[in-house]
Amino acid sequence: MSIAAILSAALVISVLGLVFGALLGVTGRVFAVPSNPKVDALRECLPGANCGACGYPGCDGYAAAVAEGKAEVGACAVGGPKCAAKMGEIMGVAAGASVRMIATVACQGHSDHCLPKGEYQGISDCVAASLVNNGTKACAYACLGLGTCERACPFDAIHVDAAKGIAVVDKEKCQGCKKCVAACPQHVLSMQPADRVVTVSCHNPGKGNALKESCDRACVGCEACVKSCNFGALTMEGGVPKVDYEKCVGCMACADACPTGAMVAALETRKEAYIDPDKCVGCTLCTKQCKFDAIEGALKQKHKVLGACTGCGLCAAKCPKKAITMRDRRAPRNKMDKVKKAPAAAAKPAAPGAKPAAAAVKPAAPAAKAPAEPKQA
């Protein structure tokens, strides 16, 4: 083949490339879909994790939904409050303060508490193990500890503790994407507020002390935690307690009442109330607020906090003189150290047809003696 033929072929291809390129450029301009500048601006705010925790297919889908008014700002768990604030500025709305949610393991079934059924020799996957003999542990609802959640997490925020054999969440790394929750076949994982102080660490729906044969930390459904909560923050759902964190004040009385340790609390962070005697005027507002009979003192007398204080802080919030502060505990809570109240005397019912008893009349005071006359000499 001659050089002239090669050059002519190259020239033809070049010309065709220019023509088709020009046609594509013109077509792109004619049929271009105008972009929404708000979508572009919102997309710039998002971190690009594409985790799907917002409920939309990636960051592009979420940005488009917000721009169209189909989604609210602040649903990006990875972006957090700063991302929500920027999106709120773009959309001209106030970004509400959202509660940071993280994955939580509702199981304490490691080898110290829940015995294994036997040696598992199958695939190292929780889904596969859950299909064999209903799991590998004595409790059918226990964390199997084979790392399915760990492999699903894109943020390296969950790992299986080698010694305990159950999943442990790193609160600082968790971004609330819920991928581990979806991956767990045992439904051990759920989303809870990051700043919670009490956690239900069992989700076995069974009831009765027989559950302790499988795991000595199992919730036995006794409802002691529900009865101990004076704020209506605990209810039983599906055989296990559920915490309403909007009502929970962090008193941790539920953990004090739990007989098995299924209710776990951050007791090391518990506070206690302290009344400054120089500021206290004895108004008794604090005693009326206290739901645990942990403050003693009569009207117009200096009040004192007893060991039954749970550190809920209601008394400090209501004190008109700001005489109450919350401080670190000096000793563990003693729930028996309460104000002793005298039992009310029960009135005996009157006999049928009997006349009402007359009101007791106080005896008259004895008359004062006249001063003795001086003796005459």
mmCIF file of C-alpha atoms in Angstrom:
data_model
loop_
_atom_site.group_PDB
_atom_site.id
_atom_site.type_symbol
_atom_site.label_atom_id
_atom_site.label_comp_id
_atom_site.label_asym_id
_atom_site.label_seq_id
_atom_site.Cartn_x
_atom_site.Cartn_y
_atom_site.Cartn_z
ATOM 1 C CA MET A 1 0.000 0.000 0.000
ATOM 2 C CA SER A 2 1.378 3.376 -1.027
ATOM 3 C CA ILE A 3 1.991 6.304 1.276
ATOM 4 C CA ALA A 4 -0.585 8.358 -0.623
ATOM 5 C CA ALA A 5 -3.305 5.799 0.099
ATOM 6 C CA ILE A 6 -2.452 5.752 3.821
ATOM 7 C CA LEU A 7 -2.488 9.543 4.043
ATOM 8 C CA SER A 8 -5.765 9.806 2.184
ATOM 9 C CA ALA A 9 -7.379 7.241 4.513
ATOM 10 C CA ALA A 10 -6.122 9.123 7.541
ATOM 11 C CA LEU A 11 -7.431 12.365 6.101
ATOM 12 C CA VAL A 12 -10.877 10.870 5.486
ATOM 13 C CA ILE A 13 -11.068 9.502 9.043
ATOM 14 C CA SER A 14 -10.008 12.855 10.468
ATOM 15 C CA VAL A 15 -12.608 14.709 8.450
ATOM 16 C CA LEU A 16 -15.329 12.242 9.489
ATOM 17 C CA GLY A 17 -14.267 12.642 13.146
ATOM 18 C CA LEU A 18 -14.575 16.409 12.883
ATOM 19 C CA VAL A 19 -17.974 16.164 11.221
ATOM 20 C CA PHE A 20 -19.385 13.707 13.764
ATOM 21 C CA GLY A 21 -17.914 15.706 16.625
ATOM 22 C CA ALA A 22 -19.582 18.854 15.343
ATOM 23 C CA LEU A 23 -22.879 17.016 14.932
ATOM 24 C CA LEU A 24 -22.671 15.681 18.508
ATOM 25 C CA GLY A 25 -21.919 19.153 19.828
ATOM 26 C CA VAL A 26 -24.882 20.675 18.012
ATOM 27 C CA THR A 27 -27.156 17.822 19.093
ATOM 28 C CA GLY A 28 -26.039 18.191 22.693
ATOM 29 C CA ARG A 29 -26.892 21.875 22.671
ATOM 30 C CA VAL A 30 -30.249 21.401 20.946
ATOM 31 C CA PHE A 31 -31.446 18.523 23.123
ATOM 32 C CA ALA A 32 -29.679 19.539 26.332
ATOM 33 C CA VAL A 33 -31.720 19.168 29.516
ATOM 34 C CA PRO A 34 -31.251 22.281 31.648
ATOM 35 C CA SER A 35 -29.767 21.407 35.038
ATOM 36 C CA ASN A 36 -31.242 22.652 38.273
ATOM 37 C CA PRO A 37 -28.662 24.888 39.956
ATOM 38 C CA LYS A 38 -30.098 23.937 43.357
ATOM 39 C CA VAL A 39 -29.458 20.264 42.682
ATOM 40 C CA ASP A 40 -25.870 21.032 41.743
ATOM 41 C CA ALA A 41 -25.367 23.173 44.839
ATOM 42 C CA LEU A 42 -26.948 20.566 47.103
ATOM 43 C CA ARG A 43 -24.838 17.845 45.563
ATOM 44 C CA GLU A 44 -21.713 19.831 46.399
ATOM 45 C CA CYS A 45 -22.730 19.838 50.066
ATOM 46 C CA LEU A 46 -23.071 16.069 50.269
ATOM 47 C CA PRO A 47 -20.048 13.889 51.121
ATOM 48 C CA GLY A 48 -20.422 11.486 48.189
ATOM 49 C CA ALA A 49 -20.530 8.343 50.333
ATOM 50 C CA ASN A 50 -23.594 7.045 48.437
ATOM 51 C CA CYS A 51 -24.462 4.901 51.474
ATOM 52 C CA GLY A 52 -28.228 5.094 50.974
ATOM 53 C CA ALA A 53 -28.972 5.847 54.636
ATOM 54 C CA CYS A 54 -31.125 8.795 53.550
ATOM 55 C CA GLY A 55 -33.463 6.403 51.734
ATOM 56 C CA TYR A 56 -32.512 7.563 48.219
ATOM 57 C CA PRO A 57 -30.239 6.019 45.568
ATOM 58 C CA GLY A 58 -27.016 7.809 46.391
ATOM 59 C CA CYS A 59 -26.186 11.451 46.948
ATOM 60 C CA ASP A 60 -27.445 12.502 43.487
ATOM 61 C CA GLY A 61 -30.871 11.032 44.160
ATOM 62 C CA TYR A 62 -31.096 12.674 47.576
ATOM 63 C CA ALA A 63 -30.029 16.088 46.236
ATOM 64 C CA ALA A 64 -32.672 15.895 43.494
ATOM 65 C CA ALA A 65 -35.355 14.884 46.012
ATOM 66 C CA VAL A 66 -34.497 17.809 48.307
ATOM 67 C CA ALA A 67 -34.538 20.276 45.415
ATOM 68 C CA GLU A 68 -37.965 19.004 44.340
ATOM 69 C CA GLY A 69 -39.336 19.273 47.866
ATOM 70 C CA LYS A 70 -39.758 15.515 48.241
ATOM 71 C CA ALA A 71 -37.196 15.159 51.020
ATOM 72 C CA GLU A 72 -36.138 17.242 54.005
ATOM 73 C CA VAL A 73 -32.666 18.578 54.609
ATOM 74 C CA GLY A 74 -30.638 16.893 57.312
ATOM 75 C CA ALA A 75 -31.255 13.270 56.300
ATOM 76 C CA CYS A 76 -27.591 12.706 55.443
ATOM 77 C CA ALA A 77 -26.145 10.772 58.374
ATOM 78 C CA VAL A 78 -22.590 11.018 57.077
ATOM 79 C CA GLY A 79 -22.688 14.765 56.452
ATOM 80 C CA GLY A 80 -24.080 15.541 59.890
ATOM 81 C CA PRO A 81 -25.240 18.949 61.191
ATOM 82 C CA LYS A 82 -22.798 20.990 59.076
ATOM 83 C CA CYS A 83 -24.080 19.440 55.862
ATOM 84 C CA ALA A 84 -27.674 19.990 57.000
ATOM 85 C CA ALA A 85 -26.968 23.656 57.750
ATOM 86 C CA LYS A 86 -25.489 24.245 54.275
ATOM 87 C CA MET A 87 -28.406 22.516 52.588
ATOM 88 C CA GLY A 88 -30.810 24.582 54.674
ATOM 89 C CA GLU A 89 -29.165 27.802 53.473
ATOM 90 C CA ILE A 90 -29.523 26.724 49.842
ATOM 91 C CA MET A 91 -33.186 25.757 50.275
ATOM 92 C CA GLY A 92 -33.994 28.757 52.473
ATOM 93 C CA VAL A 93 -35.218 26.660 55.378
ATOM 94 C CA ALA A 94 -34.005 26.102 58.915
ATOM 95 C CA ALA A 95 -32.292 22.792 59.424
ATOM 96 C CA GLY A 96 -33.664 21.266 62.591
ATOM 97 C CA ALA A 97 -31.297 19.786 65.141
ATOM 98 C CA SER A 98 -31.276 16.092 64.303
ATOM 99 C CA VAL A 99 -30.381 13.359 66.759
ATOM 100 C CA ARG A 100 -27.334 11.401 65.679
ATOM 101 C CA MET A 101 -28.213 7.746 65.360
ATOM 102 C CA ILE A 102 -25.737 4.879 65.488
ATOM 103 C CA ALA A 103 -25.943 1.106 65.216
ATOM 104 C CA THR A 104 -26.421 -0.712 68.516
ATOM 105 C CA VAL A 105 -25.904 -4.392 69.340
ATOM 106 C CA ALA A 106 -28.787 -5.845 71.386
ATOM 107 C CA CYS A 107 -26.901 -8.897 72.636
ATOM 108 C CA GLN A 108 -24.457 -9.801 75.391
ATOM 109 C CA GLY A 109 -24.248 -13.419 74.314
ATOM 110 C CA HIS A 110 -20.516 -13.958 74.377
ATOM 111 C CA SER A 111 -18.912 -17.075 75.802
ATOM 112 C CA ASP A 112 -19.116 -15.842 79.404
ATOM 113 C CA HIS A 113 -22.906 -15.649 79.263
ATOM 114 C CA CYS A 114 -24.207 -17.697 76.312
ATOM 115 C CA LEU A 115 -22.721 -21.105 75.562
ATOM 116 C CA PRO A 116 -22.193 -22.296 71.973
ATOM 117 C CA LYS A 117 -24.192 -25.245 70.659
ATOM 118 C CA GLY A 118 -21.085 -26.859 69.256
ATOM 119 C CA GLU A 119 -18.205 -26.257 66.913
ATOM 120 C CA TYR A 120 -19.327 -24.612 63.666
ATOM 121 C CA GLN A 121 -17.389 -25.723 60.590
ATOM 122 C CA GLY A 122 -19.359 -24.055 57.816
ATOM 123 C CA ILE A 123 -18.927 -20.833 55.863
ATOM 124 C CA SER A 124 -17.771 -17.901 57.984
ATOM 125 C CA ASP A 125 -20.969 -15.969 57.397
ATOM 126 C CA CYS A 126 -23.823 -15.210 59.772
ATOM 127 C CA VAL A 127 -26.496 -15.840 57.128
ATOM 128 C CA ALA A 128 -25.107 -19.302 56.394
ATOM 129 C CA ALA A 129 -24.694 -20.140 60.084
ATOM 130 C CA SER A 130 -28.251 -19.018 60.911
ATOM 131 C CA LEU A 131 -29.572 -21.637 58.471
ATOM 132 C CA VAL A 132 -27.704 -24.460 60.213
ATOM 133 C CA ASN A 133 -29.438 -25.729 63.349
ATOM 134 C CA ASN A 134 -30.968 -22.298 63.974
ATOM 135 C CA GLY A 135 -27.629 -20.667 64.739
ATOM 136 C CA THR A 136 -24.483 -21.627 66.588
ATOM 137 C CA LYS A 137 -25.348 -20.464 70.131
ATOM 138 C CA ALA A 138 -27.685 -21.687 72.844
ATOM 139 C CA CYS A 139 -29.848 -18.571 72.379
ATOM 140 C CA ALA A 140 -31.450 -18.585 68.947
ATOM 141 C CA TYR A 141 -31.468 -14.766 68.937
ATOM 142 C CA ALA A 142 -27.791 -14.243 69.790
ATOM 143 C CA CYS A 143 -25.152 -12.464 67.710
ATOM 144 C CA LEU A 144 -23.313 -15.200 65.796
ATOM 145 C CA GLY A 145 -20.102 -13.195 65.534
ATOM 146 C CA LEU A 146 -19.037 -14.305 62.047
ATOM 147 C CA GLY A 147 -18.532 -10.781 60.689
ATOM 148 C CA THR A 148 -21.310 -10.317 58.125
ATOM 149 C CA CYS A 149 -22.036 -6.875 59.575
ATOM 150 C CA GLU A 150 -18.330 -6.069 59.656
ATOM 151 C CA ARG A 151 -17.966 -6.761 55.942
ATOM 152 C CA ALA A 152 -21.090 -4.725 55.144
ATOM 153 C CA CYS A 153 -19.872 -1.570 56.936
ATOM 154 C CA PRO A 154 -18.245 0.934 54.527
ATOM 155 C CA PHE A 155 -16.809 2.998 57.395
ATOM 156 C CA ASP A 156 -14.872 0.347 59.352
ATOM 157 C CA ALA A 157 -17.114 1.122 62.331
ATOM 158 C CA ILE A 158 -18.101 -2.374 63.443
ATOM 159 C CA HIS A 159 -15.900 -5.338 64.318
ATOM 160 C CA VAL A 160 -16.306 -8.717 65.945
ATOM 161 C CA ASP A 161 -14.545 -8.880 69.293
ATOM 162 C CA ALA A 162 -12.173 -11.828 69.025
ATOM 163 C CA ALA A 163 -12.455 -12.701 72.725
ATOM 164 C CA LYS A 164 -16.207 -12.238 73.142
ATOM 165 C CA GLY A 165 -17.340 -13.378 69.696
ATOM 166 C CA ILE A 166 -19.961 -10.658 69.271
ATOM 167 C CA ALA A 167 -20.077 -7.459 67.232
ATOM 168 C CA VAL A 168 -18.918 -4.193 68.789
ATOM 169 C CA VAL A 169 -19.739 -0.762 67.292
ATOM 170 C CA ASP A 170 -17.237 2.104 67.284
ATOM 171 C CA LYS A 171 -19.466 5.070 68.185
ATOM 172 C CA GLU A 172 -17.064 7.617 66.736
ATOM 173 C CA LYS A 173 -16.772 5.936 63.323
ATOM 174 C CA CYS A 174 -20.398 4.869 62.866
ATOM 175 C CA GLN A 175 -22.189 7.088 60.336
ATOM 176 C CA GLY A 176 -25.663 5.610 60.734
ATOM 177 C CA CYS A 177 -25.879 4.192 57.222
ATOM 178 C CA LYS A 178 -27.863 1.119 58.451
ATOM 179 C CA LYS A 179 -26.038 -1.302 56.153
ATOM 180 C CA CYS A 180 -25.008 -3.504 59.074
ATOM 181 C CA VAL A 181 -28.611 -3.516 60.318
ATOM 182 C CA ALA A 182 -29.831 -4.764 56.945
ATOM 183 C CA ALA A 183 -27.072 -7.378 56.725
ATOM 184 C CA CYS A 184 -27.654 -9.011 60.146
ATOM 185 C CA PRO A 185 -29.828 -12.149 59.827
ATOM 186 C CA GLN A 186 -30.339 -12.307 63.610
ATOM 187 C CA HIS A 187 -31.803 -8.764 63.790
ATOM 188 C CA VAL A 188 -29.405 -8.034 66.627
ATOM 189 C CA LEU A 189 -28.562 -4.562 65.315
ATOM 190 C CA SER A 190 -30.807 -1.507 65.466
ATOM 191 C CA MET A 191 -30.414 2.268 65.292
ATOM 192 C CA GLN A 192 -30.327 4.136 68.613
ATOM 193 C CA PRO A 193 -29.385 7.702 69.654
ATOM 194 C CA ALA A 194 -25.640 8.106 70.065
ATOM 195 C CA ASP A 195 -26.043 9.992 73.360
ATOM 196 C CA ARG A 196 -28.278 7.408 75.050
ATOM 197 C CA VAL A 197 -27.354 6.290 78.560
ATOM 198 C CA VAL A 198 -29.538 3.169 78.770
ATOM 199 C CA THR A 199 -29.735 0.331 76.257
ATOM 200 C CA VAL A 200 -31.823 -2.822 76.045
ATOM 201 C CA SER A 201 -29.092 -5.373 75.324
ATOM 202 C CA CYS A 202 -31.309 -8.354 74.570
ATOM 203 C CA HIS A 203 -34.008 -8.914 71.979
ATOM 204 C CA ASN A 204 -35.140 -12.434 72.840
ATOM 205 C CA PRO A 205 -38.966 -12.234 72.896
ATOM 206 C CA GLY A 206 -39.299 -15.169 75.282
ATOM 207 C CA LYS A 207 -40.440 -14.871 78.885
ATOM 208 C CA GLY A 208 -39.536 -16.617 82.115
ATOM 209 C CA ASN A 209 -36.464 -17.574 84.094
ATOM 210 C CA ALA A 210 -35.893 -20.582 81.825
ATOM 211 C CA LEU A 211 -34.260 -18.167 79.359
ATOM 212 C CA LYS A 212 -31.332 -17.807 81.747
ATOM 213 C CA GLU A 213 -30.337 -21.389 80.953
ATOM 214 C CA SER A 214 -29.426 -20.208 77.434
ATOM 215 C CA CYS A 215 -27.969 -16.837 78.479
ATOM 216 C CA ASP A 216 -27.647 -15.456 81.995
ATOM 217 C CA ARG A 217 -28.005 -11.914 80.629
ATOM 218 C CA ALA A 218 -31.290 -12.610 78.847
ATOM 219 C CA CYS A 219 -34.336 -10.393 79.321
ATOM 220 C CA VAL A 220 -36.895 -12.594 81.087
ATOM 221 C CA GLY A 221 -39.829 -10.253 80.444
ATOM 222 C CA CYS A 222 -40.418 -9.528 84.142
ATOM 223 C CA GLU A 223 -41.268 -5.864 83.385
ATOM 224 C CA ALA A 224 -39.350 -4.673 86.439
ATOM 225 C CA CYS A 225 -37.730 -1.985 84.303
ATOM 226 C CA VAL A 226 -41.113 -0.743 83.064
ATOM 227 C CA LYS A 227 -42.482 -0.553 86.593
ATOM 228 C CA SER A 228 -39.410 1.309 87.852
ATOM 229 C CA CYS A 229 -39.622 4.042 85.201
ATOM 230 C CA ASN A 230 -41.397 7.079 86.648
ATOM 231 C CA PHE A 231 -41.371 8.954 83.345
ATOM 232 C CA GLY A 232 -43.326 6.593 81.070
ATOM 233 C CA ALA A 233 -40.308 6.024 78.838
ATOM 234 C CA LEU A 234 -40.462 2.217 78.830
ATOM 235 C CA THR A 235 -43.036 -0.102 77.306
ATOM 236 C CA MET A 236 -43.046 -3.791 76.426
ATOM 237 C CA GLU A 237 -43.142 -4.535 72.709
ATOM 238 C CA GLY A 238 -42.803 -8.037 71.339
ATOM 239 C CA GLY A 239 -41.834 -9.389 74.735
ATOM 240 C CA VAL A 240 -38.894 -7.020 75.287
ATOM 241 C CA PRO A 241 -38.730 -3.486 76.725
ATOM 242 C CA LYS A 242 -38.498 -0.550 74.346
ATOM 243 C CA VAL A 243 -37.127 2.837 75.377
ATOM 244 C CA ASP A 244 -38.782 6.059 74.224
ATOM 245 C CA TYR A 245 -35.693 8.248 74.208
ATOM 246 C CA GLU A 246 -37.768 11.428 73.903
ATOM 247 C CA LYS A 247 -39.195 10.710 77.349
ATOM 248 C CA CYS A 248 -36.115 9.138 78.903
ATOM 249 C CA VAL A 249 -34.333 11.535 81.301
ATOM 250 C CA GLY A 250 -31.373 9.253 81.919
ATOM 251 C CA CYS A 251 -32.166 8.374 85.546
ATOM 252 C CA MET A 252 -31.085 4.740 84.902
ATOM 253 C CA ALA A 253 -33.581 3.425 87.456
ATOM 254 C CA CYS A 254 -34.528 0.749 84.910
ATOM 255 C CA ALA A 255 -30.989 -0.637 84.977
ATOM 256 C CA ASP A 256 -31.076 -0.637 88.796
ATOM 257 C CA ALA A 257 -34.256 -2.719 88.703
ATOM 258 C CA CYS A 258 -33.229 -5.222 86.003
ATOM 259 C CA PRO A 259 -32.499 -8.574 87.710
ATOM 260 C CA THR A 260 -30.425 -10.067 84.869
ATOM 261 C CA GLY A 261 -28.386 -7.149 83.530
ATOM 262 C CA ALA A 262 -30.223 -7.123 80.205
ATOM 263 C CA MET A 263 -30.751 -3.383 80.674
ATOM 264 C CA VAL A 264 -27.333 -1.782 80.370
ATOM 265 C CA ALA A 265 -26.639 1.774 81.578
ATOM 266 C CA ALA A 266 -23.660 4.118 81.632
ATOM 267 C CA LEU A 267 -23.582 4.134 85.424
ATOM 268 C CA GLU A 268 -20.089 5.612 85.426
ATOM 269 C CA THR A 269 -21.572 8.865 84.089
ATOM 270 C CA ARG A 270 -24.386 9.059 86.643
ATOM 271 C CA LYS A 271 -24.683 12.338 88.550
ATOM 272 C CA GLU A 272 -26.221 13.305 91.861
ATOM 273 C CA ALA A 273 -27.947 16.453 93.008
ATOM 274 C CA TYR A 274 -26.326 18.743 95.557
ATOM 275 C CA ILE A 275 -28.190 21.435 97.493
ATOM 276 C CA ASP A 276 -26.194 24.491 98.546
ATOM 277 C CA PRO A 277 -27.357 25.178 102.114
ATOM 278 C CA ASP A 278 -26.473 28.863 101.788
ATOM 279 C CA LYS A 279 -28.935 29.280 98.894
ATOM 280 C CA CYS A 280 -31.698 26.884 99.926
ATOM 281 C CA VAL A 281 -34.769 28.666 101.359
ATOM 282 C CA GLY A 282 -36.775 25.497 102.064
ATOM 283 C CA CYS A 283 -39.489 26.128 99.483
ATOM 284 C CA THR A 284 -40.007 22.331 99.026
ATOM 285 C CA LEU A 285 -40.323 22.598 95.226
ATOM 286 C CA CYS A 286 -37.475 20.125 94.865
ATOM 287 C CA THR A 287 -39.143 17.555 97.104
ATOM 288 C CA LYS A 288 -42.319 17.812 95.036
ATOM 289 C CA GLN A 289 -40.352 17.293 91.807
ATOM 290 C CA CYS A 290 -38.328 14.313 93.029
ATOM 291 C CA LYS A 291 -39.933 11.050 91.917
ATOM 292 C CA PHE A 292 -37.608 8.897 94.019
ATOM 293 C CA ASP A 293 -38.131 10.346 97.542
ATOM 294 C CA ALA A 294 -34.485 11.329 97.566
ATOM 295 C CA ILE A 295 -34.782 14.825 99.098
ATOM 296 C CA GLU A 296 -35.698 15.478 102.709
ATOM 297 C CA GLY A 297 -36.497 18.723 104.469
ATOM 298 C CA ALA A 298 -39.538 20.491 105.850
ATOM 299 C CA LEU A 299 -40.910 23.837 104.735
ATOM 300 C CA LYS A 300 -38.532 26.738 105.403
ATOM 301 C CA GLN A 301 -35.779 24.344 106.446
ATOM 302 C CA LYS A 302 -32.556 23.442 104.657
ATOM 303 C CA HIS A 303 -33.044 20.474 102.383
ATOM 304 C CA LYS A 304 -30.729 17.503 101.868
ATOM 305 C CA VAL A 305 -30.236 15.005 99.033
ATOM 306 C CA LEU A 306 -30.199 11.329 100.000
ATOM 307 C CA GLY A 307 -28.437 8.365 98.425
ATOM 308 C CA ALA A 308 -31.543 7.327 96.466
ATOM 309 C CA CYS A 309 -30.963 10.222 94.038
ATOM 310 C CA THR A 310 -30.843 8.985 90.426
ATOM 311 C CA GLY A 311 -29.329 12.154 88.996
ATOM 312 C CA CYS A 312 -32.324 12.883 86.760
ATOM 313 C CA GLY A 313 -31.895 16.640 87.303
ATOM 314 C CA LEU A 314 -35.566 17.596 87.646
ATOM 315 C CA CYS A 315 -34.997 19.241 91.003
ATOM 316 C CA ALA A 316 -32.144 21.377 89.678
ATOM 317 C CA ALA A 317 -34.264 22.526 86.758
ATOM 318 C CA LYS A 318 -37.126 23.649 89.030
ATOM 319 C CA CYS A 319 -35.193 25.247 91.898
ATOM 320 C CA PRO A 320 -36.091 28.986 91.843
ATOM 321 C CA LYS A 321 -32.958 29.963 93.780
ATOM 322 C CA LYS A 322 -30.560 27.875 91.643
ATOM 323 C CA ALA A 323 -29.431 26.227 94.847
ATOM 324 C CA ILE A 324 -29.179 22.752 93.260
ATOM 325 C CA THR A 325 -26.371 21.615 90.980
ATOM 326 C CA MET A 326 -25.555 18.233 89.471
ATOM 327 C CA ARG A 327 -22.172 16.826 90.435
ATOM 328 C CA ASP A 328 -20.231 13.583 90.041
ATOM 329 C CA ARG A 329 -21.392 10.887 92.410
ATOM 330 C CA ARG A 330 -19.400 10.258 95.545
ATOM 331 C CA ALA A 331 -20.889 6.781 96.032
ATOM 332 C CA PRO A 332 -23.092 4.360 94.062
ATOM 333 C CA ARG A 333 -26.804 4.919 94.310
ATOM 334 C CA ASN A 334 -28.579 3.284 97.261
ATOM 335 C CA LYS A 335 -32.188 2.992 96.157
ATOM 336 C CA MET A 336 -33.267 2.075 99.702
ATOM 337 C CA ASP A 337 -32.021 5.407 101.102
ATOM 338 C CA LYS A 338 -35.312 7.260 100.810
ATOM 339 C CA VAL A 339 -37.269 9.737 102.860
ATOM 340 C CA LYS A 340 -39.188 7.780 105.490
ATOM 341 C CA LYS A 341 -42.849 8.653 105.250
ATOM 342 C CA ALA A 342 -45.253 7.772 108.034
ATOM 343 C CA PRO A 343 -48.148 5.622 106.804
ATOM 344 C CA ALA A 344 -51.475 7.402 106.735
ATOM 345 C CA ALA A 345 -53.855 6.188 109.466
ATOM 346 C CA ALA A 346 -56.830 4.461 107.912
ATOM 347 C CA ALA A 347 -60.184 5.689 109.258
ATOM 348 C CA LYS A 348 -62.463 2.900 110.533
ATOM 349 C CA PRO A 349 -65.822 2.726 108.726
ATOM 350 C CA ALA A 350 -68.771 3.748 110.880
ATOM 351 C CA ALA A 351 -71.296 1.083 111.830
ATOM 352 C CA PRO A 352 -74.601 1.150 109.936
ATOM 353 C CA GLY A 353 -77.070 3.565 111.558
ATOM 354 C CA ALA A 354 -74.517 4.893 114.007
ATOM 355 C CA LYS A 355 -74.392 8.582 114.651
ATOM 356 C CA PRO A 356 -71.243 10.402 113.619
ATOM 357 C CA ALA A 357 -68.827 10.755 116.463
ATOM 358 C CA ALA A 358 -68.732 14.139 118.085
ATOM 359 C CA ALA A 359 -65.686 16.185 117.499
ATOM 360 C CA ALA A 360 -63.134 15.792 120.211
ATOM 361 C CA VAL A 361 -63.124 18.741 122.549
ATOM 362 C CA LYS A 362 -59.823 19.835 123.900
ATOM 363 C CA PRO A 363 -59.808 19.912 127.681
ATOM 364 C CA ALA A 364 -59.836 23.355 129.153
ATOM 365 C CA ALA A 365 -56.554 24.636 130.363
ATOM 366 C CA PRO A 366 -56.262 24.667 134.153
ATOM 367 C CA ALA A 367 -56.933 28.020 135.733
ATOM 368 C CA ALA A 368 -53.902 29.957 136.737
ATOM 369 C CA LYS A 369 -53.254 29.980 140.462
ATOM 370 C CA ALA A 370 -53.449 33.317 142.235
ATOM 371 C CA PRO A 371 -50.182 34.465 143.727
ATOM 372 C CA ALA A 372 -49.854 33.524 147.383
ATOM 373 C CA GLU A 373 -50.328 36.350 149.908
ATOM 374 C CA PRO A 374 -47.286 37.170 151.982
ATOM 375 C CA LYS A 375 -47.387 35.796 155.511
ATOM 376 C CA GLN A 376 -47.857 38.282 158.315
ATOM 377 C CA ALA A 377 -45.274 38.448 160.915
#
